[in-house]
Each structure stands twice: as C-alpha cells, then as structure tokens.
CSV table of C-alpha atoms in Angstrom, one decimal:
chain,number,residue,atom,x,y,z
A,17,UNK,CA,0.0,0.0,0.0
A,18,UNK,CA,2.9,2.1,0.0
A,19,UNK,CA,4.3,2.0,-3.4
A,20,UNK,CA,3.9,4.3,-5.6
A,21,UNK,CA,4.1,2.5,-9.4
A,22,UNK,CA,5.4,4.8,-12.5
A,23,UNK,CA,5.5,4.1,-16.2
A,24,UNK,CA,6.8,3.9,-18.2
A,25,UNK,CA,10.5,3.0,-17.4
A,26,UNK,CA,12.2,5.1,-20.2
A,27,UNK,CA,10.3,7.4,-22.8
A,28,UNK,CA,11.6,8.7,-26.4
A,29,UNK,CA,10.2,12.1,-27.5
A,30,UNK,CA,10.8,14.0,-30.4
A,31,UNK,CA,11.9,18.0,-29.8
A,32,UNK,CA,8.2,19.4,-29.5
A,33,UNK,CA,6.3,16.7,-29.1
A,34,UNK,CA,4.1,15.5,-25.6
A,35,UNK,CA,5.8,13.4,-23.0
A,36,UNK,CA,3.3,11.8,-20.4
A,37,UNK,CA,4.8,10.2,-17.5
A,38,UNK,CA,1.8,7.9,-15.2
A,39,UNK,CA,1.6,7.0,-11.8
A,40,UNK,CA,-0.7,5.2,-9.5
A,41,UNK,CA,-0.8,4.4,-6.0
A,42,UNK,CA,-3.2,2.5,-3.2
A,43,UNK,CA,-3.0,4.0,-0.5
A,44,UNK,CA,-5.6,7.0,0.0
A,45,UNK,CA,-4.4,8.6,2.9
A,46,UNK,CA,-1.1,10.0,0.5
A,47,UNK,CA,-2.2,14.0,0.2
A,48,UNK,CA,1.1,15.3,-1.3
A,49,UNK,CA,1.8,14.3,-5.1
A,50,UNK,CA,5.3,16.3,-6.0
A,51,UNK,CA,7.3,15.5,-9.0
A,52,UNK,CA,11.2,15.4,-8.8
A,53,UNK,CA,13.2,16.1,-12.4
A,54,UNK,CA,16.7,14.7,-12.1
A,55,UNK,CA,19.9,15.5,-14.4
A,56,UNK,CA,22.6,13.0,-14.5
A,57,UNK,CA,24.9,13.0,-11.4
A,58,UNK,CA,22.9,15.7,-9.6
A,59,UNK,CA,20.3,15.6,-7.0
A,60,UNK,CA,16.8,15.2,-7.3
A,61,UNK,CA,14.8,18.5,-7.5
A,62,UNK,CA,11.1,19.6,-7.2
A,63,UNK,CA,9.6,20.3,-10.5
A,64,UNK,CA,5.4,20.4,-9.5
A,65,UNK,CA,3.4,19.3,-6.7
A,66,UNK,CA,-0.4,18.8,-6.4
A,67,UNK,CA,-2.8,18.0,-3.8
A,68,UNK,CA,-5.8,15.8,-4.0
A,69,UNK,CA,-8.0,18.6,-3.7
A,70,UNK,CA,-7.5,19.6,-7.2
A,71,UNK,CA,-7.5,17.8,-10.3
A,72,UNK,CA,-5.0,19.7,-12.3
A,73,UNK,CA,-1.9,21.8,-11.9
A,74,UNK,CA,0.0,23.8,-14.8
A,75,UNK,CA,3.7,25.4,-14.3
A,76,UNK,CA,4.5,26.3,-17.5
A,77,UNK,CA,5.2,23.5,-20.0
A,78,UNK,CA,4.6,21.0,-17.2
A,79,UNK,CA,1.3,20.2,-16.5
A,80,UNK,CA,0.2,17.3,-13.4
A,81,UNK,CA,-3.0,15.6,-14.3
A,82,UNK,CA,-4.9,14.2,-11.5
A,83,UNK,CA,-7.7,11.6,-10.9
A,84,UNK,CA,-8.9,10.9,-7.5
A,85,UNK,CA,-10.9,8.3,-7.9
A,86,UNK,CA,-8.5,6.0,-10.0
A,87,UNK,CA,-5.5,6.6,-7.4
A,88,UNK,CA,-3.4,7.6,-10.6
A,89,UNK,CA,-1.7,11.0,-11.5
A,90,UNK,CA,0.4,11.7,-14.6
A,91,UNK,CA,3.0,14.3,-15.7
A,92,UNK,CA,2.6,16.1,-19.3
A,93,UNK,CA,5.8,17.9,-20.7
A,94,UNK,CA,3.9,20.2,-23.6
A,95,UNK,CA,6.5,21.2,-26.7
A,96,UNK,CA,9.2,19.0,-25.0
A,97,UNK,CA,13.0,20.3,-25.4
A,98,UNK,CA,16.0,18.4,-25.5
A,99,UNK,CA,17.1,20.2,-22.1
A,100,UNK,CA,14.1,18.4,-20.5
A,101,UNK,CA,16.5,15.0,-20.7
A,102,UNK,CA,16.2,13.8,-17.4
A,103,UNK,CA,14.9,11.1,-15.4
A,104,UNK,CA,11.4,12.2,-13.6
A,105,UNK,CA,10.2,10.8,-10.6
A,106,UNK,CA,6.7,10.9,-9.0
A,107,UNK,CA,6.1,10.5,-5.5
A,108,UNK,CA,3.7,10.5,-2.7
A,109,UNK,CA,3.4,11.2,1.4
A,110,UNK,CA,1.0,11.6,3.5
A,111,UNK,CA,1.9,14.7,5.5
A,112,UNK,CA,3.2,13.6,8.9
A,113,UNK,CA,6.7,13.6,10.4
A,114,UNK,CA,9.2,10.7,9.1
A,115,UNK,CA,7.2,9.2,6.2
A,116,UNK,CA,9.1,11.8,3.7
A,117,UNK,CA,8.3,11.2,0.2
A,118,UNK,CA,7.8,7.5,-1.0
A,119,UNK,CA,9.5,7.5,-4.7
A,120,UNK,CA,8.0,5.7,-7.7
A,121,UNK,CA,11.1,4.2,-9.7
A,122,UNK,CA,11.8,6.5,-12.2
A,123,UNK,CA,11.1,7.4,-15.9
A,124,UNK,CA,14.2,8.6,-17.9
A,125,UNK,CA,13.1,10.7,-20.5
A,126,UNK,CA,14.8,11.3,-23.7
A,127,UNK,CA,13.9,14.8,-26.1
A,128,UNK,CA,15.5,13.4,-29.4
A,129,UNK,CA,16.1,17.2,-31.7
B,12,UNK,CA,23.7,30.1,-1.5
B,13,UNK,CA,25.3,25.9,-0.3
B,14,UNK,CA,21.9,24.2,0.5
B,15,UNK,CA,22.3,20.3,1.3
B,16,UNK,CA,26.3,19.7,1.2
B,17,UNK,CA,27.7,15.6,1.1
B,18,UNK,CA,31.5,15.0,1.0
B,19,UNK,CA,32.7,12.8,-0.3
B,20,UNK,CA,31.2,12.7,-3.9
B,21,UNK,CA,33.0,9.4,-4.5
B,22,UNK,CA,34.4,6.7,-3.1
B,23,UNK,CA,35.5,3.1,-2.8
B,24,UNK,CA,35.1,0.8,0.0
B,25,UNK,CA,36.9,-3.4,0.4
B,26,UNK,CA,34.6,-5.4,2.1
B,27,UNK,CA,34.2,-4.9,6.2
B,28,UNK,CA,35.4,-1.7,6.0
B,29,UNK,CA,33.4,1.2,7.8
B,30,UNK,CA,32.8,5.0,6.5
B,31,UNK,CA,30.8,8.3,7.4
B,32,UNK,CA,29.2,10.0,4.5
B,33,UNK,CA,28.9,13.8,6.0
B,34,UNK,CA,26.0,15.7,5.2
B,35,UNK,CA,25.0,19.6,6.4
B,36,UNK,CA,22.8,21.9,5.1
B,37,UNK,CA,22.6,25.5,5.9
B,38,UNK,CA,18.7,26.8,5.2
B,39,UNK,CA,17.9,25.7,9.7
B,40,UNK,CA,16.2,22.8,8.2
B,41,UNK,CA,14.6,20.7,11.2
B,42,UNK,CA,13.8,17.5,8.8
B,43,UNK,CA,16.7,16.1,7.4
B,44,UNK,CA,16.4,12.6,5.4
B,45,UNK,CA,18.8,9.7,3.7
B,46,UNK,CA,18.4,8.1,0.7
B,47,UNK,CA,19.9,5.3,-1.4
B,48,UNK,CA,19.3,5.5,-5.5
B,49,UNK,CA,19.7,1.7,-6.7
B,50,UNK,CA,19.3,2.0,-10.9
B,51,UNK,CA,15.6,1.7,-11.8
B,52,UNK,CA,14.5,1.0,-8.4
B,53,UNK,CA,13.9,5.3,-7.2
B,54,UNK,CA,15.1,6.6,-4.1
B,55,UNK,CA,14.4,4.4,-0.6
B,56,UNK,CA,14.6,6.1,2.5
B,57,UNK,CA,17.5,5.1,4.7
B,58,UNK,CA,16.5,7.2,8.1
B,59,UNK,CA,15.6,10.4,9.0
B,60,UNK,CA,15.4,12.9,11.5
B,61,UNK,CA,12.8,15.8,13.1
B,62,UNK,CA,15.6,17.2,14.7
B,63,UNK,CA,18.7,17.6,16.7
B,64,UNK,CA,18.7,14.9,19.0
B,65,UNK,CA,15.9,12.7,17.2
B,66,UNK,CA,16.5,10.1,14.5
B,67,UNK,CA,14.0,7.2,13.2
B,68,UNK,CA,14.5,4.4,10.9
B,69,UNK,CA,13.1,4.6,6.9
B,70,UNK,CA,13.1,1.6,4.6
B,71,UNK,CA,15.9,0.4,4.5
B,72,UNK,CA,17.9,1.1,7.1
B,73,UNK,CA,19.8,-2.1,8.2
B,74,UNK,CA,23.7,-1.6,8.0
B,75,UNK,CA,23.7,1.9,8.3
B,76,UNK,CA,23.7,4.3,11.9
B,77,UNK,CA,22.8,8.0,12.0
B,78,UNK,CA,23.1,10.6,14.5
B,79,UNK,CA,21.9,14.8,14.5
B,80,UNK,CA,23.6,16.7,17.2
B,81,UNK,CA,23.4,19.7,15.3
B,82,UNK,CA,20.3,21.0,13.5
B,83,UNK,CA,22.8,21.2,10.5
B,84,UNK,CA,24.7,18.2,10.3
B,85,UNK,CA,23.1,14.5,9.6
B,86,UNK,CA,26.4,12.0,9.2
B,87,UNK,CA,25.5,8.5,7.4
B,88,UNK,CA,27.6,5.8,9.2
B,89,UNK,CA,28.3,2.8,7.4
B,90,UNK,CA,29.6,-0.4,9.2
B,91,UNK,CA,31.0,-3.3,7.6
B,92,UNK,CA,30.9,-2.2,4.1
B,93,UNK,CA,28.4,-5.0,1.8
B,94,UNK,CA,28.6,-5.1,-1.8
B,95,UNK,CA,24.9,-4.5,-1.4
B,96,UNK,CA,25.6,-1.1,0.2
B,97,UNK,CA,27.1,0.1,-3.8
B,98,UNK,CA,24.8,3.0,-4.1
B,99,UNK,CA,24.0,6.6,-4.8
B,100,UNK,CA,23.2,8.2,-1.1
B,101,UNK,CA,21.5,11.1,-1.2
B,102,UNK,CA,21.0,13.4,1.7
B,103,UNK,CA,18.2,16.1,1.8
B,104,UNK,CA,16.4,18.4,4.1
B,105,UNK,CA,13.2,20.2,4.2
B,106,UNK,CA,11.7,22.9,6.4
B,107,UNK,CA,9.1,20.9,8.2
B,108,UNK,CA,7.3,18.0,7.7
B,109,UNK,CA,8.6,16.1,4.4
B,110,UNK,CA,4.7,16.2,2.6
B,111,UNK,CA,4.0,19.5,1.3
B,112,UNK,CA,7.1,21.0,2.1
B,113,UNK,CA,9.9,21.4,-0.8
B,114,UNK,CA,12.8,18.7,0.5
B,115,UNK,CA,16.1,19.7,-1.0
B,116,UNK,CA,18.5,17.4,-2.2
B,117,UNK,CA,22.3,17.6,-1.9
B,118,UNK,CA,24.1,16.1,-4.6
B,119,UNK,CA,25.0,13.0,-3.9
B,120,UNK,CA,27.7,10.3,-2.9
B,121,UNK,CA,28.4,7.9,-5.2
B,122,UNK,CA,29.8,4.6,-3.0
B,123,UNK,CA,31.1,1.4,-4.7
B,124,UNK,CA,32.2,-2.0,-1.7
B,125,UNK,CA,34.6,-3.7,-3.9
C-alpha cells in the first residue's frame, strides 16, 4: 500500500512533441503528489506538486493531471526540449513527520532534436 | 547560496570496512532525510530525523547508523561495508514536515564496496 508505481521506465520524444509520464498508487491517505526532475549526477529537484483537492496543476510547460478516484496521477511535458532530458520521478506522502516522500522508480526521458 | 552539502562525492570501500558519508545543510532545516538511489528502483529512504537529538528508521535502514547533534549536520555511518551497500546516497532536508514541504536534495555520494 505504500508503493507508488510509475510508467513507463524510459520514454523517447521527439523535440516538440508531448511526453506523459503515469503513476498510480493505493494508498488513500497519500495528500502530497510532488514531482522530482533529475539531471545526470545531480540531486533530485522539485519540478510540481499537487494536492488531491484539485485535479490539475500547470507550471509552464509541465502540467500534473490528477484523478482521484482511480489513485493515478500523470506528468505532461507540452513542446518538449532536449534540455528536459532527465529522469522524472513521481512521488507520494502523506503529511506527517518521518514518512518523507515514498519514490516511484523512475522514468528517464529522452527529447531526441 | 550551499543548500544540502555531502562529501565525499566518490568513493571506494573493500569489504568490512566502515565509512561516514557527512551531510549539512545551511537553510535551519529541522527534517533532514537519507536516501539510497539503486538503478531503476527510485530513491528508498534510509533514516531520517525531526531534529537535533531525534533520528528514526526509513526503509531500508539495516547496516547503516545515524546521528543529529546539530540542526545542520546528519552523518551516514556505514559499518562493515556490503557489496549491497554500492549505491548513490542522497542526503536532503526540508523545512518541516517532508509532505508539502519542498525537501532539498544535496548532490550526492556515489559509493562502490569492492
């Protein structure tokens, strides 16, 4: 019930097209839905969070779809750009002390030009 | 404008041997967290703490200690160096609790038991 499950595992775009990156998870009591971008040999960092109060989210090009009642959530990259190469992770809590952020495993996304 | 800080970035441990991966972050973060990246398997929490003084167990957290005497600093102690302890560790912080608040990540130390 704690897993959070992301597809798919590695994604080819071409420079302007729509990458869509799913998750799911079980357990209802997660209210925090961030998503981390990550460049090779750096740290995660926080691209866009939602909360289950809402269904949708847009920053920009980067858009978090979310459906409640399914228990799945999805990250759209709109015109996608070769410096959106990374590996994007969704992830879940549920807002108290010491459960953190429970990590799906990672989609590495590719923005062929 | 440091953030999370981990030395070393690299390094190789023989089998048995112990290490401390050092970790501090300057932004009077009370939360501070560990995490190991396998490949294709995400980030797994190691431990974490609420603050100086208080540490918990995550995940994963057999074969490594932690202790926070210092709201800053969050040391990784590895003892008796596994192969299965080859991994990216990531340290990271965040403000107050970890859901719905930003955690920052350092930049990780990449570990190889040999």
């Amino acid at each position: 019930q704690q897993q959070v499950k992301q597809s798919p595992q590695s994604l080819i775009v071409q420079k302007g097209g729509i990458s869509i990156i799913n998750c799911a998870y079980e357990n209802t009591a997660f209210d925090y839905f961030p998503w981390y971008q990550q460049f090779p040999g750096k740290g995660p960092a926080l691209l866009i969070a939602i909360r289950p109060d809402v269904s949708e989210k847009k920053e920009g090009r980067f858009t978090i779809s979310f459906n409640k009642s399914a228990k799945q959530f999805s990250l759209h990259i709109m015109d996608s750009q070769p410096g959106d190469s990374a590996t994007y992770f969704c992830a879940a809590s549920i807002g108290q002390a010491g459960t953190a952020l429970i990590f799906g495993k990672g989609t590495t996304l590719s923005v062929s030009s | 404008n440091a953030g999370v800080t981990q030395t070393p970035k690299f390094r190789i441990l023989k089998i048995g041997q112990s290490m401390t991966l050092q970790c501090t972050q300057d932004m009077n973060h009370n939360y501070m967290y560990w995490y190991r990246q396998d490949p294709g398997m995400g980030l797994k929490l190691i431990y974490y703490s609420v603050g100086a003084g208080i540490t918990d167990k995550g995940e994963v957290p057999n074969g490594y200690n932690v202790s926070r005497s210092t709201t800053e600093d969050f040391p990784l102690r590895l003892e008796l160096a596994a192969p299965s302890q080859t991994s990216v560790y990531f340290c990271a912080s965040s403000p107050n609790r970890g859901g719905g608040n930003t955690i920052y990540f350092g930049e990780g130390s990449w570990l190889t038991v040999v």
